[in-house]
Short mmCIF file of N, CA and C in Angstrom, two decimals:
data_model
loop_
_atom_site.label_atom_id
_atom_site.label_comp_id
_atom_site.label_asym_id
_atom_site.label_seq_id
_atom_site.Cartn_x
_atom_site.Cartn_y
_atom_site.Cartn_z
N MET A 17 0.82 -1.20 -0.09
CA MET A 17 -0.07 -0.03 0.04
C MET A 17 0.92 1.22 0.03
N LEU A 18 1.98 1.17 0.71
CA LEU A 18 2.88 2.37 0.75
C LEU A 18 3.48 2.56 -0.55
N LYS A 19 3.79 1.52 -1.26
CA LYS A 19 4.33 1.55 -2.60
C LYS A 19 3.48 2.21 -3.56
N GLU A 20 2.08 1.87 -3.44
CA GLU A 20 1.07 2.52 -4.35
C GLU A 20 0.99 3.84 -4.16
N PHE A 21 1.07 4.24 -2.86
CA PHE A 21 0.79 5.70 -2.39
C PHE A 21 2.10 6.43 -2.98
N LYS A 22 3.27 5.96 -2.93
CA LYS A 22 4.43 6.52 -3.32
C LYS A 22 4.45 6.72 -4.93
N THR A 23 3.86 5.73 -5.74
CA THR A 23 3.64 5.82 -7.13
C THR A 23 2.64 6.90 -7.35
N PHE A 24 1.47 7.07 -6.64
CA PHE A 24 0.55 8.12 -6.85
C PHE A 24 1.03 9.32 -6.57
N ILE A 25 1.85 9.60 -5.59
CA ILE A 25 2.45 10.88 -5.31
C ILE A 25 3.45 11.44 -6.28
N ALA A 26 4.19 10.37 -6.87
CA ALA A 26 5.19 10.73 -7.83
C ALA A 26 4.66 11.07 -9.20
N ARG A 27 3.47 10.88 -9.41
CA ARG A 27 2.83 11.29 -10.71
C ARG A 27 2.92 12.86 -10.90
N GLY A 28 3.24 13.16 -12.02
CA GLY A 28 3.33 14.58 -12.38
C GLY A 28 2.24 15.47 -12.14
N SER A 29 1.02 14.74 -12.52
CA SER A 29 -0.32 15.62 -12.36
C SER A 29 -0.57 15.93 -10.80
N VAL A 30 -0.30 15.07 -9.97
CA VAL A 30 -0.45 15.28 -8.63
C VAL A 30 0.38 16.32 -8.07
N ILE A 31 1.68 16.31 -8.42
CA ILE A 31 2.60 17.36 -7.94
C ILE A 31 2.26 18.63 -8.55
N ASP A 32 1.93 18.63 -9.78
CA ASP A 32 1.42 19.94 -10.26
C ASP A 32 0.26 20.55 -9.72
N MET A 33 -0.72 19.60 -9.34
CA MET A 33 -1.86 20.09 -8.57
C MET A 33 -1.53 20.61 -7.34
N ALA A 34 -0.73 19.91 -6.56
CA ALA A 34 -0.16 20.48 -5.28
C ALA A 34 0.64 21.78 -5.42
N VAL A 35 1.36 21.99 -6.39
CA VAL A 35 2.06 23.25 -6.66
C VAL A 35 0.88 24.41 -6.94
N GLY A 36 -0.11 24.01 -7.72
CA GLY A 36 -1.07 24.91 -8.14
C GLY A 36 -1.91 25.42 -6.76
N ILE A 37 -2.09 24.57 -5.95
CA ILE A 37 -2.93 24.95 -4.70
C ILE A 37 -2.02 25.72 -3.97
N ILE A 38 -0.70 25.35 -3.67
CA ILE A 38 0.10 26.16 -2.86
C ILE A 38 0.25 27.60 -3.46
N VAL A 39 0.42 27.89 -4.72
CA VAL A 39 0.62 28.96 -5.43
C VAL A 39 -0.77 29.83 -5.39
N GLY A 40 -1.88 29.11 -5.59
CA GLY A 40 -3.23 29.72 -5.39
C GLY A 40 -3.41 30.36 -4.06
N ALA A 41 -2.99 29.50 -3.04
CA ALA A 41 -3.27 30.15 -1.69
C ALA A 41 -2.35 31.37 -1.41
N ALA A 42 -1.18 31.38 -1.89
CA ALA A 42 -0.27 32.48 -1.80
C ALA A 42 -0.87 33.59 -2.56
N PHE A 43 -1.36 33.42 -3.88
CA PHE A 43 -1.92 34.41 -4.64
C PHE A 43 -3.15 34.85 -4.06
N THR A 44 -3.99 34.13 -3.46
CA THR A 44 -5.12 34.69 -2.66
C THR A 44 -4.86 35.71 -1.57
N SER A 45 -3.77 35.43 -0.84
CA SER A 45 -3.32 36.34 0.15
C SER A 45 -2.91 37.63 -0.40
N ILE A 46 -2.28 37.55 -1.56
CA ILE A 46 -1.84 38.93 -2.27
C ILE A 46 -3.02 39.69 -2.75
N VAL A 47 -3.97 38.89 -3.25
CA VAL A 47 -5.16 39.75 -3.74
C VAL A 47 -6.07 40.15 -2.60
N LYS A 48 -6.08 39.40 -1.42
CA LYS A 48 -6.79 40.05 -0.20
C LYS A 48 -6.08 41.27 0.26
N SER A 49 -4.82 41.29 0.24
CA SER A 49 -4.10 42.47 0.57
C SER A 49 -4.18 43.62 -0.34
N LEU A 50 -4.38 43.39 -1.68
CA LEU A 50 -4.63 44.29 -2.67
C LEU A 50 -5.98 44.97 -2.45
N VAL A 51 -7.05 43.97 -2.17
CA VAL A 51 -8.40 44.53 -1.90
C VAL A 51 -8.41 45.25 -0.65
N ASN A 52 -8.00 44.83 0.44
CA ASN A 52 -8.15 45.43 1.69
C ASN A 52 -7.33 46.72 1.75
N ASN A 53 -6.17 46.83 1.18
CA ASN A 53 -5.19 47.93 1.27
C ASN A 53 -5.24 49.03 0.21
N LEU A 54 -5.75 48.60 -0.97
CA LEU A 54 -5.77 49.48 -2.00
C LEU A 54 -7.09 49.88 -2.56
N ILE A 55 -7.75 48.70 -2.95
CA ILE A 55 -9.11 49.00 -3.54
C ILE A 55 -10.28 49.44 -2.66
N ASN A 56 -10.29 48.80 -1.34
CA ASN A 56 -11.24 49.40 -0.47
C ASN A 56 -11.17 50.68 -0.09
N PRO A 57 -9.87 51.23 0.16
CA PRO A 57 -9.75 52.64 0.50
C PRO A 57 -10.21 53.58 -0.69
N LEU A 58 -9.97 52.93 -2.01
CA LEU A 58 -10.38 53.75 -3.02
C LEU A 58 -11.89 53.77 -3.25
N ILE A 59 -12.64 52.67 -3.07
CA ILE A 59 -13.98 52.69 -2.99
C ILE A 59 -14.57 53.55 -1.82
N GLY A 60 -13.84 53.45 -0.74
CA GLY A 60 -14.29 54.25 0.50
C GLY A 60 -14.23 55.60 0.26
N LEU A 61 -13.33 56.17 -0.67
CA LEU A 61 -13.35 57.63 -1.06
C LEU A 61 -14.73 57.93 -1.51
N PHE A 62 -15.40 57.08 -2.39
CA PHE A 62 -16.59 57.44 -2.99
C PHE A 62 -17.81 57.15 -2.11
N ILE A 63 -17.78 56.17 -1.20
CA ILE A 63 -18.98 56.02 -0.38
C ILE A 63 -18.78 56.33 1.15
N GLY A 64 -17.56 56.97 1.36
CA GLY A 64 -17.35 57.63 2.70
C GLY A 64 -16.82 56.67 3.81
N ARG A 65 -16.58 55.49 3.43
CA ARG A 65 -15.97 54.42 4.51
C ARG A 65 -14.83 53.75 3.67
N ILE A 66 -13.71 53.53 4.54
CA ILE A 66 -12.52 52.96 3.86
C ILE A 66 -12.72 51.41 4.06
N ASP A 67 -13.12 51.03 5.31
CA ASP A 67 -13.21 49.61 5.59
C ASP A 67 -14.59 49.00 5.22
N LEU A 68 -14.72 48.26 4.18
CA LEU A 68 -16.00 47.76 3.79
C LEU A 68 -16.50 46.60 4.50
N SER A 69 -15.65 45.89 5.42
CA SER A 69 -15.90 44.77 6.17
C SER A 69 -16.80 45.23 7.29
N ASN A 70 -16.82 46.42 7.58
CA ASN A 70 -17.55 46.90 8.93
C ASN A 70 -19.10 47.37 8.41
N LEU A 71 -19.38 47.27 7.13
CA LEU A 71 -20.69 47.42 6.63
C LEU A 71 -21.63 46.40 7.06
N VAL A 72 -22.53 46.75 7.94
CA VAL A 72 -23.40 45.74 8.56
C VAL A 72 -24.95 46.24 8.45
N LEU A 73 -25.91 45.28 8.17
CA LEU A 73 -27.29 45.60 8.20
C LEU A 73 -27.96 44.82 9.28
N THR A 74 -28.56 45.57 10.37
CA THR A 74 -29.01 44.90 11.54
C THR A 74 -30.46 44.86 11.43
N VAL A 75 -31.20 43.71 11.56
CA VAL A 75 -32.49 43.48 11.55
C VAL A 75 -32.85 42.63 12.80
N GLY A 76 -33.36 43.23 13.88
CA GLY A 76 -33.50 42.63 15.15
C GLY A 76 -32.24 42.25 15.68
N ASP A 77 -32.24 40.98 16.06
CA ASP A 77 -30.88 40.53 16.64
C ASP A 77 -29.93 40.07 15.59
N ALA A 78 -30.44 39.94 14.30
CA ALA A 78 -29.56 39.38 13.19
C ALA A 78 -28.72 40.51 12.54
N GLN A 79 -27.48 40.11 12.31
CA GLN A 79 -26.46 41.07 11.60
C GLN A 79 -26.07 40.56 10.42
N PHE A 80 -26.33 41.38 9.31
CA PHE A 80 -25.86 40.94 7.89
C PHE A 80 -24.78 41.69 7.51
N LYS A 81 -23.62 40.96 7.44
CA LYS A 81 -22.39 41.58 7.21
C LYS A 81 -22.02 41.68 5.77
N TYR A 82 -22.82 42.48 5.06
CA TYR A 82 -22.72 42.61 3.58
C TYR A 82 -21.34 43.27 3.08
N GLY A 83 -20.74 44.01 3.99
CA GLY A 83 -19.37 44.50 3.68
C GLY A 83 -18.36 43.49 3.40
N SER A 84 -18.44 42.39 4.26
CA SER A 84 -17.43 41.32 4.14
C SER A 84 -17.75 40.45 2.91
N PHE A 85 -19.10 40.41 2.67
CA PHE A 85 -19.42 39.80 1.30
C PHE A 85 -18.97 40.55 0.09
N LEU A 86 -19.04 41.87 0.26
CA LEU A 86 -18.49 42.70 -0.88
C LEU A 86 -17.06 42.45 -1.11
N ASN A 87 -16.33 42.35 0.06
CA ASN A 87 -14.77 42.10 -0.07
C ASN A 87 -14.61 40.78 -0.78
N ALA A 88 -15.41 39.73 -0.55
CA ALA A 88 -15.21 38.39 -1.08
C ALA A 88 -15.54 38.59 -2.47
N VAL A 89 -16.50 39.20 -2.94
CA VAL A 89 -16.87 39.39 -4.29
C VAL A 89 -15.87 40.03 -5.18
N ILE A 90 -15.17 41.14 -4.47
CA ILE A 90 -14.07 41.88 -5.22
C ILE A 90 -12.95 40.92 -5.23
N ASN A 91 -12.57 40.20 -4.24
CA ASN A 91 -11.42 39.13 -4.26
C ASN A 91 -11.68 38.19 -5.32
N PHE A 92 -12.89 37.74 -5.54
CA PHE A 92 -13.26 36.66 -6.50
C PHE A 92 -13.12 37.26 -7.95
N LEU A 93 -13.47 38.42 -8.24
CA LEU A 93 -13.47 39.08 -9.36
C LEU A 93 -12.04 39.44 -9.86
N ILE A 94 -11.25 39.77 -8.90
CA ILE A 94 -9.84 39.96 -9.41
C ILE A 94 -9.12 38.78 -9.70
N ILE A 95 -9.25 37.65 -8.71
CA ILE A 95 -8.61 36.39 -8.94
C ILE A 95 -9.06 35.80 -10.29
N SER A 96 -10.32 35.81 -10.45
CA SER A 96 -10.93 35.20 -11.79
C SER A 96 -10.31 35.94 -12.93
N PHE A 97 -10.25 37.48 -12.97
CA PHE A 97 -9.60 38.11 -14.06
C PHE A 97 -8.14 37.76 -14.27
N VAL A 98 -7.54 37.64 -13.26
CA VAL A 98 -6.12 37.36 -13.27
C VAL A 98 -5.83 35.90 -13.89
N VAL A 99 -6.70 35.00 -13.38
CA VAL A 99 -6.56 33.61 -13.90
C VAL A 99 -6.99 33.54 -15.35
N PHE A 100 -7.95 34.35 -15.82
CA PHE A 100 -8.34 34.40 -17.26
C PHE A 100 -7.19 35.01 -17.99
N LEU A 101 -6.59 36.03 -17.56
CA LEU A 101 -5.42 36.63 -18.37
C LEU A 101 -4.24 35.66 -18.42
N MET A 102 -3.87 34.90 -17.36
CA MET A 102 -2.94 33.85 -17.41
C MET A 102 -3.26 32.72 -18.29
N VAL A 103 -4.48 32.24 -18.39
CA VAL A 103 -4.89 31.20 -19.24
C VAL A 103 -4.94 31.63 -20.79
N LYS A 104 -5.32 32.91 -20.97
CA LYS A 104 -5.22 33.57 -22.29
C LYS A 104 -3.80 33.63 -22.72
N ALA A 105 -2.81 34.04 -21.87
CA ALA A 105 -1.49 34.11 -22.41
C ALA A 105 -0.87 32.69 -22.54
N ILE A 106 -1.14 31.86 -21.78
CA ILE A 106 -0.67 30.35 -21.96
C ILE A 106 -1.22 29.87 -23.30
N ASN A 107 -2.49 30.17 -23.60
CA ASN A 107 -3.17 29.56 -24.90
C ASN A 107 -2.35 30.26 -26.10
N THR A 108 -2.08 31.66 -25.99
CA THR A 108 -1.43 32.32 -26.99
C THR A 108 -0.07 31.63 -27.19
N PHE A 109 0.69 31.40 -26.11
CA PHE A 109 1.88 30.80 -26.19
C PHE A 109 1.86 29.44 -26.82
N ARG A 110 0.90 28.66 -26.46
CA ARG A 110 0.78 27.29 -26.99
C ARG A 110 0.46 27.33 -28.43
N LYS A 111 -0.43 28.27 -28.83
CA LYS A 111 -0.63 28.43 -30.39
C LYS A 111 0.71 28.64 -31.17
N LYS A 112 1.51 29.56 -30.62
CA LYS A 112 2.78 29.87 -31.22
C LYS A 112 3.59 28.69 -31.29
N GLU A 113 3.71 27.88 -30.32
CA GLU A 113 4.53 26.67 -30.24
C GLU A 113 3.91 25.68 -31.20
N ASP A 114 2.47 25.50 -31.38
CA ASP A 114 1.88 24.61 -32.26
C ASP A 114 2.29 25.10 -33.76
N LYS A 115 2.22 26.33 -34.03
CA LYS A 115 2.57 26.82 -35.39
C LYS A 115 4.01 26.40 -35.73
N LYS A 116 4.99 26.58 -34.78
CA LYS A 116 6.33 26.33 -34.95
C LYS A 116 6.43 24.80 -35.29
N ALA A 117 5.65 24.12 -34.51
CA ALA A 117 5.79 22.56 -34.60
C ALA A 117 5.17 22.11 -36.04
N GLU A 118 4.30 22.96 -36.63
CA GLU A 118 3.59 22.53 -37.86
C GLU A 118 4.44 22.81 -39.04
N THR A 119 5.30 23.92 -38.90
CA THR A 119 6.15 24.35 -40.05
C THR A 119 7.33 23.49 -39.89
N PRO A 120 7.67 22.57 -40.96
CA PRO A 120 8.79 21.75 -40.97
C PRO A 120 10.06 22.61 -41.40
N SER A 121 11.20 22.23 -40.77
CA SER A 121 12.47 22.83 -40.86
C SER A 121 12.94 22.55 -42.39
N GLU A 122 14.01 23.39 -42.73
CA GLU A 122 14.46 23.19 -44.07
C GLU A 122 15.13 21.82 -44.20
N GLU A 123 15.62 21.27 -43.11
CA GLU A 123 16.29 19.97 -43.29
C GLU A 123 15.23 18.88 -43.59
N VAL A 124 14.09 18.96 -42.89
CA VAL A 124 12.98 18.13 -43.14
C VAL A 124 12.48 18.21 -44.62
N MET A 125 12.43 19.50 -44.98
CA MET A 125 12.04 19.60 -46.49
C MET A 125 12.90 18.88 -47.50
N TYR A 126 14.30 19.22 -47.31
CA TYR A 126 15.22 18.66 -48.10
C TYR A 126 15.26 17.03 -48.04
N LEU A 127 14.94 16.54 -46.91
CA LEU A 127 14.84 15.01 -46.74
C LEU A 127 13.81 14.56 -47.47
N LYS A 128 12.51 15.33 -47.37
CA LYS A 128 11.40 14.84 -48.17
C LYS A 128 11.73 14.94 -49.65
N GLU A 129 12.34 15.85 -50.14
CA GLU A 129 12.65 15.98 -51.44
C GLU A 129 13.62 14.83 -51.95
N ILE A 130 14.71 14.55 -51.02
CA ILE A 130 15.53 13.40 -51.47
C ILE A 130 14.79 12.08 -51.46
N THR A 131 13.73 11.89 -50.43
CA THR A 131 13.10 10.77 -50.43
C THR A 131 12.24 10.49 -51.66
N GLU A 132 11.58 11.47 -52.06
CA GLU A 132 10.81 11.60 -53.25
C GLU A 132 11.51 11.09 -54.59
N LEU A 133 12.74 11.85 -54.57
CA LEU A 133 13.65 11.54 -55.72
C LEU A 133 14.10 10.15 -55.77
N LEU A 134 14.35 9.55 -54.59
CA LEU A 134 14.89 8.15 -54.41
C LEU A 134 13.74 7.35 -54.96
N LYS A 135 12.48 7.68 -54.55
CA LYS A 135 11.31 6.82 -54.81
C LYS A 135 11.09 6.77 -56.35
N LYS A 136 11.34 7.95 -57.13
CA LYS A 136 11.21 8.05 -58.53
C LYS A 136 12.25 7.28 -59.19
N ASN A 137 13.56 7.43 -58.68
CA ASN A 137 14.63 6.63 -59.40
C ASN A 137 14.41 5.10 -59.15
N LYS A 138 13.90 4.65 -58.12
CA LYS A 138 13.74 3.23 -57.84
C LYS A 138 12.53 2.64 -58.72
N ASP A 139 11.65 3.40 -59.17
CA ASP A 139 10.63 2.84 -60.04
C ASP A 139 11.04 2.89 -61.50
#
Protein backbone atom coordinates (compact mmCIF):
# COMPACT_ATOMS: atom_id res chain seq x y z
CA MET A 1 0.00 0.00 0.00
CA LEU A 2 2.87 2.35 0.79
CA LYS A 3 4.41 1.58 -2.61
CA GLU A 4 1.12 2.43 -4.38
CA PHE A 5 0.89 5.69 -2.46
CA LYS A 6 4.46 6.57 -3.42
CA THR A 7 3.65 5.88 -7.10
CA PHE A 8 0.51 8.01 -6.84
CA ILE A 9 2.36 10.93 -5.27
CA ALA A 10 5.20 10.71 -7.80
CA ARG A 11 2.82 11.29 -10.73
CA GLY A 12 3.39 14.60 -12.41
CA SER A 13 -0.25 15.65 -12.35
CA VAL A 14 -0.51 15.25 -8.56
CA ILE A 15 2.64 17.27 -8.03
CA ASP A 16 1.41 19.94 -10.46
CA MET A 17 -1.89 20.10 -8.62
CA ALA A 18 -0.14 20.47 -5.26
CA VAL A 19 2.03 23.28 -6.62
CA GLY A 20 -1.08 24.95 -8.06
CA ILE A 21 -2.88 24.81 -4.73
CA ILE A 22 0.10 26.27 -2.86
CA VAL A 23 0.61 29.04 -5.41
CA GLY A 24 -3.15 29.69 -5.44
CA ALA A 25 -3.21 30.08 -1.66
CA ALA A 26 -0.29 32.51 -1.79
CA PHE A 27 -1.91 34.40 -4.66
CA THR A 28 -5.16 34.64 -2.68
CA SER A 29 -3.36 36.32 0.20
CA ILE A 30 -1.83 38.83 -2.24
CA VAL A 31 -5.25 39.60 -3.71
CA LYS A 32 -6.78 39.99 -0.23
CA SER A 33 -4.04 42.47 0.60
CA LEU A 34 -4.67 44.31 -2.68
CA VAL A 35 -8.39 44.53 -1.96
CA ASN A 36 -8.06 45.48 1.71
CA ASN A 37 -5.20 47.94 1.35
CA LEU A 38 -5.73 49.52 -2.08
CA ILE A 39 -9.15 48.88 -3.59
CA ASN A 40 -11.29 49.27 -0.46
CA PRO A 41 -9.75 52.66 0.41
CA LEU A 42 -10.37 53.75 -3.18
CA ILE A 43 -14.01 52.65 -2.97
CA GLY A 44 -14.16 54.23 0.47
CA LEU A 45 -13.37 57.61 -1.05
CA PHE A 46 -16.63 57.41 -2.98
CA ILE A 47 -18.90 55.92 -0.33
CA GLY A 48 -17.34 57.60 2.70
CA ARG A 49 -16.02 54.45 4.41
CA ILE A 50 -12.60 52.93 3.95
CA ASP A 51 -13.23 49.53 5.55
CA LEU A 52 -16.05 47.75 3.74
CA SER A 53 -15.98 44.79 6.11
CA ASN A 54 -17.62 46.96 8.78
CA LEU A 55 -20.74 47.51 6.67
CA VAL A 56 -23.52 45.72 8.54
CA LEU A 57 -27.30 45.64 8.21
CA THR A 58 -29.02 44.90 11.52
CA VAL A 59 -32.55 43.50 11.58
CA GLY A 60 -33.65 42.62 15.08
CA ASP A 61 -30.90 40.54 16.61
CA ALA A 62 -29.52 39.41 13.24
CA GLN A 63 -26.54 41.13 11.65
CA PHE A 64 -25.99 40.88 7.91
CA LYS A 65 -22.32 41.63 7.21
CA TYR A 66 -22.69 42.61 3.58
CA GLY A 67 -19.39 44.50 3.64
CA SER A 68 -17.46 41.26 4.16
CA PHE A 69 -19.48 39.75 1.32
CA LEU A 70 -18.53 42.69 -0.93
CA ASN A 71 -14.86 42.09 -0.06
CA ALA A 72 -15.22 38.42 -1.02
CA VAL A 73 -16.89 39.35 -4.33
CA ILE A 74 -14.12 41.83 -5.15
CA ASN A 75 -11.48 39.20 -4.30
CA PHE A 76 -13.23 36.65 -6.52
CA LEU A 77 -13.49 39.05 -9.46
CA ILE A 78 -9.82 40.01 -9.25
CA ILE A 79 -8.63 36.41 -8.94
CA SER A 80 -10.90 35.31 -11.78
CA PHE A 81 -9.68 38.11 -14.03
CA VAL A 82 -6.01 37.35 -13.35
CA VAL A 83 -6.55 33.62 -13.94
CA PHE A 84 -8.34 34.50 -17.20
CA LEU A 85 -5.37 36.61 -18.30
CA MET A 86 -2.94 33.83 -17.38
CA VAL A 87 -4.91 31.19 -19.30
CA LYS A 88 -5.20 33.52 -22.28
CA ALA A 89 -1.43 34.12 -22.26
CA ILE A 90 -0.70 30.40 -21.96
CA ASN A 91 -3.07 29.60 -24.84
CA THR A 92 -1.42 32.27 -27.00
CA PHE A 93 2.00 30.80 -26.21
CA ARG A 94 0.78 27.27 -27.00
CA LYS A 95 -0.65 28.40 -30.35
CA LYS A 96 2.73 29.89 -31.27
CA GLU A 97 4.43 26.65 -30.27
CA ASP A 98 1.94 24.62 -32.31
CA LYS A 99 2.57 26.79 -35.38
CA LYS A 100 6.32 26.29 -34.99
CA ALA A 101 5.78 22.54 -34.71
CA GLU A 102 3.56 22.48 -37.83
CA THR A 103 6.11 24.27 -40.02
CA PRO A 104 8.78 21.76 -41.05
CA SER A 105 12.40 22.87 -40.93
CA GLU A 106 14.54 23.23 -44.04
CA GLU A 107 16.31 19.95 -43.27
CA VAL A 108 12.99 18.12 -43.18
CA MET A 109 11.98 19.67 -46.50
CA TYR A 110 15.30 18.60 -48.09
CA LEU A 111 14.92 15.09 -46.70
CA LYS A 112 11.42 14.87 -48.16
CA GLU A 113 12.73 15.98 -51.56
CA ILE A 114 15.53 13.41 -51.40
CA THR A 115 13.06 10.68 -50.42
CA GLU A 116 10.77 11.58 -53.31
CA LEU A 117 13.71 11.58 -55.76
CA LEU A 118 14.85 8.20 -54.49
CA LYS A 119 11.34 6.79 -54.90
CA LYS A 120 11.20 8.08 -58.51
CA ASN A 121 14.61 6.62 -59.35
CA LYS A 122 13.65 3.28 -57.80
CA ASP A 123 10.61 2.93 -60.08
